Amino acid sequence: MARRLSSVELDFAESAPVRLTFTTRLAAAPGAVYRALAEEVADTPLWFPSVAAARPLDGGAGREVSLRGGVFFRETIMARDPGTRYAYRIDETNAPGVRALLEDWRLRPAGSGTAVRWTMAGEGPALFRLAMRAAGPGIGHSFKGAMRRLDRHLAGTKTP
């Protein structure tokens, strides 16, 4: 059963009760990384294996994402700055406990590649906050693996 979450703004990425931030570097250029995150949404499962399906909604103003295991999200795109930032708020989910959730991807040039910083910002009851913090190492491991796969995926893709 889907639940509606609180409508938070971009500053929630800095003020949320729980913030998990992960960083890595990719060989791909910021523009290519941005396109993979923001424009080639349906290809996300190719490089992020915990994602079963993803599709843009409302002409790209939102997304619908299904994770393996049955959790799903309906999202609103909050920031779309080509090559530098892509952020979205989760509006509806069937995940238990969460009251608000926002994900913020920041990209910056790093030599000929990209420095990627991904922040998951969440709010919920004490048990949710504890569970999110405890899941941090596993989420970080998943992020690093997904970014390695994304880099390989982009290396095999011709970009304009």
mmCIF file of N, CA, C and O in Angstrom, residues 95-157:
data_model
loop_
_atom_site.group_PDB
_atom_site.id
_atom_site.type_symbol
_atom_site.label_atom_id
_atom_site.label_comp_id
_atom_site.label_asym_id
_atom_site.label_seq_id
_atom_site.Cartn_x
_atom_site.Cartn_y
_atom_site.Cartn_z
ATOM 1 N N ALA A 95 7.572 1.644 1.376
ATOM 2 C CA ALA A 95 8.592 1.359 2.391
ATOM 3 C C ALA A 95 8.070 1.789 3.759
ATOM 4 O O ALA A 95 7.551 2.899 3.903
ATOM 5 N N PRO A 96 8.213 0.943 4.764
ATOM 6 C CA PRO A 96 7.674 1.276 6.085
ATOM 7 C C PRO A 96 8.509 2.323 6.823
ATOM 8 O O PRO A 96 9.712 2.429 6.636
ATOM 9 N N GLY A 97 7.823 3.101 7.659
ATOM 10 C CA GLY A 97 8.499 3.973 8.605
ATOM 11 C C GLY A 97 8.919 5.339 8.108
ATOM 12 O O GLY A 97 8.907 6.290 8.871
ATOM 13 N N VAL A 98 9.289 5.471 6.873
ATOM 14 C CA VAL A 98 9.815 6.735 6.370
ATOM 15 C C VAL A 98 8.710 7.794 6.286
ATOM 16 O O VAL A 98 7.594 7.505 5.879
ATOM 17 N N ARG A 99 9.043 9.016 6.712
ATOM 18 C CA ARG A 99 8.108 10.140 6.606
ATOM 19 C C ARG A 99 8.494 11.090 5.476
ATOM 20 O O ARG A 99 7.648 11.750 4.900
ATOM 21 N N ALA A 100 9.809 11.187 5.213
ATOM 22 C CA ALA A 100 10.315 12.065 4.153
ATOM 23 C C ALA A 100 11.634 11.499 3.663
ATOM 24 O O ALA A 100 12.421 10.952 4.443
ATOM 25 N N LEU A 101 11.872 11.636 2.352
ATOM 26 C CA LEU A 101 13.109 11.130 1.770
ATOM 27 C C LEU A 101 13.442 11.955 0.533
ATOM 28 O O LEU A 101 12.567 12.249 -0.284
ATOM 29 N N LEU A 102 14.713 12.350 0.445
ATOM 30 C CA LEU A 102 15.214 13.110 -0.695
ATOM 31 C C LEU A 102 16.590 12.564 -1.044
ATOM 32 O O LEU A 102 17.361 12.223 -0.146
ATOM 33 N N GLU A 103 16.873 12.442 -2.335
ATOM 34 C CA GLU A 103 18.196 12.025 -2.783
ATOM 35 C C GLU A 103 18.782 13.126 -3.650
ATOM 36 O O GLU A 103 18.100 13.698 -4.488
ATOM 37 N N ASP A 104 20.051 13.418 -3.411
ATOM 38 C CA ASP A 104 20.726 14.541 -4.066
ATOM 39 C C ASP A 104 22.052 14.052 -4.632
ATOM 40 O O ASP A 104 22.928 13.621 -3.877
ATOM 41 N N TRP A 105 22.184 14.094 -5.946
ATOM 42 C CA TRP A 105 23.417 13.704 -6.638
ATOM 43 C C TRP A 105 24.137 14.970 -7.055
ATOM 44 O O TRP A 105 23.582 15.808 -7.768
ATOM 45 N N ARG A 106 25.392 15.130 -6.621
ATOM 46 C CA ARG A 106 26.221 16.270 -7.011
ATOM 47 C C ARG A 106 27.391 15.746 -7.832
ATOM 48 O O ARG A 106 28.040 14.764 -7.446
ATOM 49 N N LEU A 107 27.665 16.419 -8.927
ATOM 50 C CA LEU A 107 28.742 16.029 -9.833
ATOM 51 C C LEU A 107 29.670 17.222 -10.013
ATOM 52 O O LEU A 107 29.224 18.363 -10.114
ATOM 53 N N ARG A 108 30.974 16.917 -10.067
ATOM 54 C CA ARG A 108 31.920 17.981 -10.397
ATOM 55 C C ARG A 108 33.095 17.362 -11.145
ATOM 56 O O ARG A 108 33.434 16.194 -10.931
ATOM 57 N N PRO A 109 33.703 18.144 -12.029
ATOM 58 C CA PRO A 109 34.854 17.619 -12.760
ATOM 59 C C PRO A 109 35.968 17.211 -11.802
ATOM 60 O O PRO A 109 36.213 17.872 -10.790
ATOM 61 N N ALA A 110 36.605 16.103 -12.133
ATOM 62 C CA ALA A 110 37.762 15.614 -11.370
ATOM 63 C C ALA A 110 38.749 15.101 -12.404
ATOM 64 O O ALA A 110 38.638 13.963 -12.865
ATOM 65 N N GLY A 111 39.676 15.970 -12.817
ATOM 66 C CA GLY A 111 40.561 15.614 -13.924
ATOM 67 C C GLY A 111 39.710 15.438 -15.171
ATOM 68 O O GLY A 111 38.870 16.278 -15.480
ATOM 69 N N SER A 112 39.872 14.306 -15.855
ATOM 70 C CA SER A 112 39.044 14.053 -17.042
ATOM 71 C C SER A 112 37.769 13.303 -16.679
ATOM 72 O O SER A 112 36.960 12.991 -17.546
ATOM 73 N N GLY A 113 37.551 13.022 -15.390
ATOM 74 C CA GLY A 113 36.387 12.274 -14.941
ATOM 75 C C GLY A 113 35.444 13.110 -14.095
ATOM 76 O O GLY A 113 35.357 14.331 -14.243
ATOM 77 N N THR A 114 34.769 12.434 -13.182
ATOM 78 C CA THR A 114 33.736 13.063 -12.368
ATOM 79 C C THR A 114 33.843 12.627 -10.911
ATOM 80 O O THR A 114 33.966 11.430 -10.629
ATOM 81 N N ALA A 115 33.770 13.587 -10.011
ATOM 82 C CA ALA A 115 33.595 13.284 -8.590
ATOM 83 C C ALA A 115 32.085 13.263 -8.348
ATOM 84 O O ALA A 115 31.375 14.214 -8.697
ATOM 85 N N VAL A 116 31.591 12.158 -7.787
ATOM 86 C CA VAL A 116 30.162 11.973 -7.539
ATOM 87 C C VAL A 116 29.935 11.967 -6.030
ATOM 88 O O VAL A 116 30.628 11.257 -5.299
ATOM 89 N N ARG A 117 28.951 12.760 -5.582
ATOM 90 C CA ARG A 117 28.530 12.734 -4.178
ATOM 91 C C ARG A 117 27.024 12.498 -4.157
ATOM 92 O O ARG A 117 26.256 13.259 -4.745
ATOM 93 N N TRP A 118 26.623 11.420 -3.493
ATOM 94 C CA TRP A 118 25.209 11.054 -3.398
ATOM 95 C C TRP A 118 24.784 11.148 -1.943
ATOM 96 O O TRP A 118 25.388 10.522 -1.074
ATOM 97 N N THR A 119 23.747 11.926 -1.678
ATOM 98 C CA THR A 119 23.218 12.062 -0.331
ATOM 99 C C THR A 119 21.789 11.547 -0.287
ATOM 100 O O THR A 119 20.954 11.947 -1.107
ATOM 101 N N MET A 120 21.535 10.643 0.658
ATOM 102 C CA MET A 120 20.174 10.212 0.976
ATOM 103 C C MET A 120 19.806 10.909 2.281
ATOM 104 O O MET A 120 20.504 10.748 3.281
ATOM 105 N N ALA A 121 18.749 11.681 2.249
ATOM 106 C CA ALA A 121 18.306 12.416 3.424
ATOM 107 C C ALA A 121 16.928 11.913 3.811
ATOM 108 O O ALA A 121 16.025 11.876 2.970
ATOM 109 N N GLY A 122 16.776 11.504 5.071
ATOM 110 C CA GLY A 122 15.505 10.924 5.486
ATOM 111 C C GLY A 122 15.040 11.383 6.846
ATOM 112 O O GLY A 122 15.813 11.872 7.667
ATOM 113 N N GLU A 123 13.745 11.197 7.048
ATOM 114 C CA GLU A 123 13.126 11.495 8.329
ATOM 115 C C GLU A 123 12.094 10.417 8.611
ATOM 116 O O GLU A 123 11.408 9.941 7.696
ATOM 117 N N GLY A 124 12.002 10.030 9.867
ATOM 118 C CA GLY A 124 11.024 9.053 10.310
ATOM 119 C C GLY A 124 11.154 8.868 11.798
ATOM 120 O O GLY A 124 11.944 9.544 12.460
ATOM 121 N N PRO A 125 10.398 7.938 12.357
ATOM 122 C CA PRO A 125 10.494 7.688 13.793
ATOM 123 C C PRO A 125 11.865 7.140 14.175
ATOM 124 O O PRO A 125 12.672 6.775 13.314
ATOM 125 N N ALA A 126 12.108 7.042 15.474
ATOM 126 C CA ALA A 126 13.423 6.611 15.974
ATOM 127 C C ALA A 126 13.878 5.296 15.356
ATOM 128 O O ALA A 126 15.048 5.163 14.985
ATOM 129 N N LEU A 127 12.992 4.337 15.214
ATOM 130 C CA LEU A 127 13.377 3.051 14.643
ATOM 131 C C LEU A 127 13.832 3.202 13.186
ATOM 132 O O LEU A 127 14.813 2.589 12.768
ATOM 133 N N PHE A 128 13.145 4.044 12.420
ATOM 134 C CA PHE A 128 13.560 4.305 11.040
ATOM 135 C C PHE A 128 14.949 4.941 11.006
ATOM 136 O O PHE A 128 15.813 4.538 10.225
ATOM 137 N N ARG A 129 15.178 5.941 11.855
ATOM 138 C CA ARG A 129 16.479 6.622 11.874
ATOM 139 C C ARG A 129 17.598 5.650 12.239
ATOM 140 O O ARG A 129 18.656 5.640 11.603
ATOM 141 N N LEU A 130 17.347 4.809 13.216
ATOM 142 C CA LEU A 130 18.326 3.802 13.613
ATOM 143 C C LEU A 130 18.596 2.823 12.480
ATOM 144 O O LEU A 130 19.751 2.515 12.168
ATOM 145 N N ALA A 131 17.533 2.355 11.838
ATOM 146 C CA ALA A 131 17.684 1.394 10.733
ATOM 147 C C ALA A 131 18.426 2.018 9.556
ATOM 148 O O ALA A 131 19.290 1.377 8.945
ATOM 149 N N MET A 132 18.132 3.268 9.240
ATOM 150 C CA MET A 132 18.806 3.926 8.113
ATOM 151 C C MET A 132 20.298 4.085 8.402
ATOM 152 O O MET A 132 21.135 3.810 7.535
ATOM 153 N N ARG A 133 20.630 4.492 9.622
ATOM 154 C CA ARG A 133 22.053 4.623 9.978
ATOM 155 C C ARG A 133 22.746 3.259 9.943
ATOM 156 O O ARG A 133 23.867 3.133 9.462
ATOM 157 N N ALA A 134 22.080 2.239 10.469
ATOM 158 C CA ALA A 134 22.667 0.886 10.478
ATOM 159 C C ALA A 134 22.853 0.349 9.061
ATOM 160 O O ALA A 134 23.792 -0.394 8.785
ATOM 161 N N ALA A 135 21.969 0.737 8.151
ATOM 162 C CA ALA A 135 22.061 0.282 6.767
ATOM 163 C C ALA A 135 23.114 1.045 5.971
ATOM 164 O O ALA A 135 23.458 0.644 4.850
ATOM 165 N N GLY A 136 23.655 2.118 6.537
ATOM 166 C CA GLY A 136 24.612 2.964 5.826
ATOM 167 C C GLY A 136 25.754 2.223 5.155
ATOM 168 O O GLY A 136 26.005 2.421 3.962
ATOM 169 N N PRO A 137 26.473 1.338 5.869
ATOM 170 C CA PRO A 137 27.574 0.628 5.209
ATOM 171 C C PRO A 137 27.116 -0.209 4.013
ATOM 172 O O PRO A 137 27.776 -0.230 2.974
ATOM 173 N N GLY A 138 25.978 -0.865 4.127
ATOM 174 C CA GLY A 138 25.460 -1.659 3.012
ATOM 175 C C GLY A 138 25.033 -0.796 1.842
ATOM 176 O O GLY A 138 25.273 -1.122 0.680
ATOM 177 N N ILE A 139 24.398 0.345 2.141
ATOM 178 C CA ILE A 139 24.004 1.275 1.089
ATOM 179 C C ILE A 139 25.247 1.836 0.407
ATOM 180 O O ILE A 139 25.293 1.959 -0.823
ATOM 181 N N GLY A 140 26.266 2.150 1.198
ATOM 182 C CA GLY A 140 27.522 2.648 0.628
ATOM 183 C C GLY A 140 28.169 1.621 -0.284
ATOM 184 O O GLY A 140 28.664 1.961 -1.366
ATOM 185 N N HIS A 141 28.152 0.362 0.125
ATOM 186 C CA HIS A 141 28.713 -0.715 -0.705
ATOM 187 C C HIS A 141 27.933 -0.835 -2.012
ATOM 188 O O HIS A 141 28.524 -0.967 -3.092
ATOM 189 N N SER A 142 26.612 -0.767 -1.925
ATOM 190 C CA SER A 142 25.767 -0.831 -3.112
ATOM 191 C C SER A 142 26.047 0.346 -4.050
ATOM 192 O O SER A 142 26.141 0.191 -5.269
ATOM 193 N N PHE A 143 26.207 1.549 -3.481
ATOM 194 C CA PHE A 143 26.517 2.744 -4.262
ATOM 195 C C PHE A 143 27.841 2.575 -5.011
ATOM 196 O O PHE A 143 27.928 2.829 -6.214
ATOM 197 N N LYS A 144 28.887 2.143 -4.296
ATOM 198 C CA LYS A 144 30.210 1.988 -4.927
ATOM 199 C C LYS A 144 30.144 0.984 -6.082
ATOM 200 O O LYS A 144 30.700 1.224 -7.157
ATOM 201 N N GLY A 145 29.468 -0.137 -5.861
ATOM 202 C CA GLY A 145 29.330 -1.132 -6.922
ATOM 203 C C GLY A 145 28.556 -0.580 -8.108
ATOM 204 O O GLY A 145 28.929 -0.796 -9.266
ATOM 205 N N ALA A 146 27.473 0.135 -7.837
ATOM 206 C CA ALA A 146 26.680 0.717 -8.917
ATOM 207 C C ALA A 146 27.508 1.728 -9.705
ATOM 208 O O ALA A 146 27.443 1.777 -10.935
ATOM 209 N N MET A 147 28.315 2.520 -9.026
ATOM 210 C CA MET A 147 29.127 3.517 -9.717
ATOM 211 C C MET A 147 30.210 2.851 -10.572
ATOM 212 O O MET A 147 30.503 3.313 -11.673
ATOM 213 N N ARG A 148 30.775 1.750 -10.092
ATOM 214 C CA ARG A 148 31.749 1.006 -10.927
ATOM 215 C C ARG A 148 31.063 0.479 -12.183
ATOM 216 O O ARG A 148 31.604 0.582 -13.287
ATOM 217 N N ARG A 149 29.850 -0.067 -12.018
ATOM 218 C CA ARG A 149 29.107 -0.587 -13.173
ATOM 219 C C ARG A 149 28.703 0.552 -14.107
ATOM 220 O O ARG A 149 28.745 0.397 -15.333
ATOM 221 N N LEU A 150 28.320 1.696 -13.544
ATOM 222 C CA LEU A 150 27.970 2.839 -14.380
ATOM 223 C C LEU A 150 29.174 3.285 -15.193
ATOM 224 O O LEU A 150 29.061 3.559 -16.395
ATOM 225 N N ASP A 151 30.328 3.346 -14.570
ATOM 226 C CA ASP A 151 31.536 3.752 -15.294
ATOM 227 C C ASP A 151 31.823 2.792 -16.446
ATOM 228 O O ASP A 151 32.133 3.225 -17.562
ATOM 229 N N ARG A 152 31.699 1.486 -16.190
ATOM 230 C CA ARG A 152 31.908 0.498 -17.266
ATOM 231 C C ARG A 152 30.845 0.646 -18.351
ATOM 232 O O ARG A 152 31.146 0.577 -19.542
ATOM 233 N N HIS A 153 29.611 0.864 -17.934
ATOM 234 C CA HIS A 153 28.501 1.060 -18.881
ATOM 235 C C HIS A 153 28.775 2.272 -19.769
ATOM 236 O O HIS A 153 28.625 2.205 -20.990
ATOM 237 N N LEU A 154 29.198 3.371 -19.165
ATOM 238 C CA LEU A 154 29.465 4.582 -19.941
ATOM 239 C C LEU A 154 30.690 4.442 -20.831
ATOM 240 O O LEU A 154 30.739 5.011 -21.924
ATOM 241 N N ALA A 155 31.668 3.668 -20.410
ATOM 242 C CA ALA A 155 32.855 3.447 -21.236
ATOM 243 C C ALA A 155 32.503 2.700 -22.520
ATOM 244 O O ALA A 155 33.129 2.886 -23.549
ATOM 245 N N GLY A 156 31.445 1.891 -22.464
ATOM 246 C CA GLY A 156 31.013 1.125 -23.630
ATOM 247 C C GLY A 156 29.968 1.840 -24.457
ATOM 248 O O GLY A 156 29.528 1.336 -25.473
ATOM 249 N N THR A 157 29.568 3.037 -24.018
ATOM 250 C CA THR A 157 28.523 3.807 -24.704
ATOM 251 C C THR A 157 29.141 5.003 -25.384
ATOM 252 O O THR A 157 29.924 5.732 -24.782
#
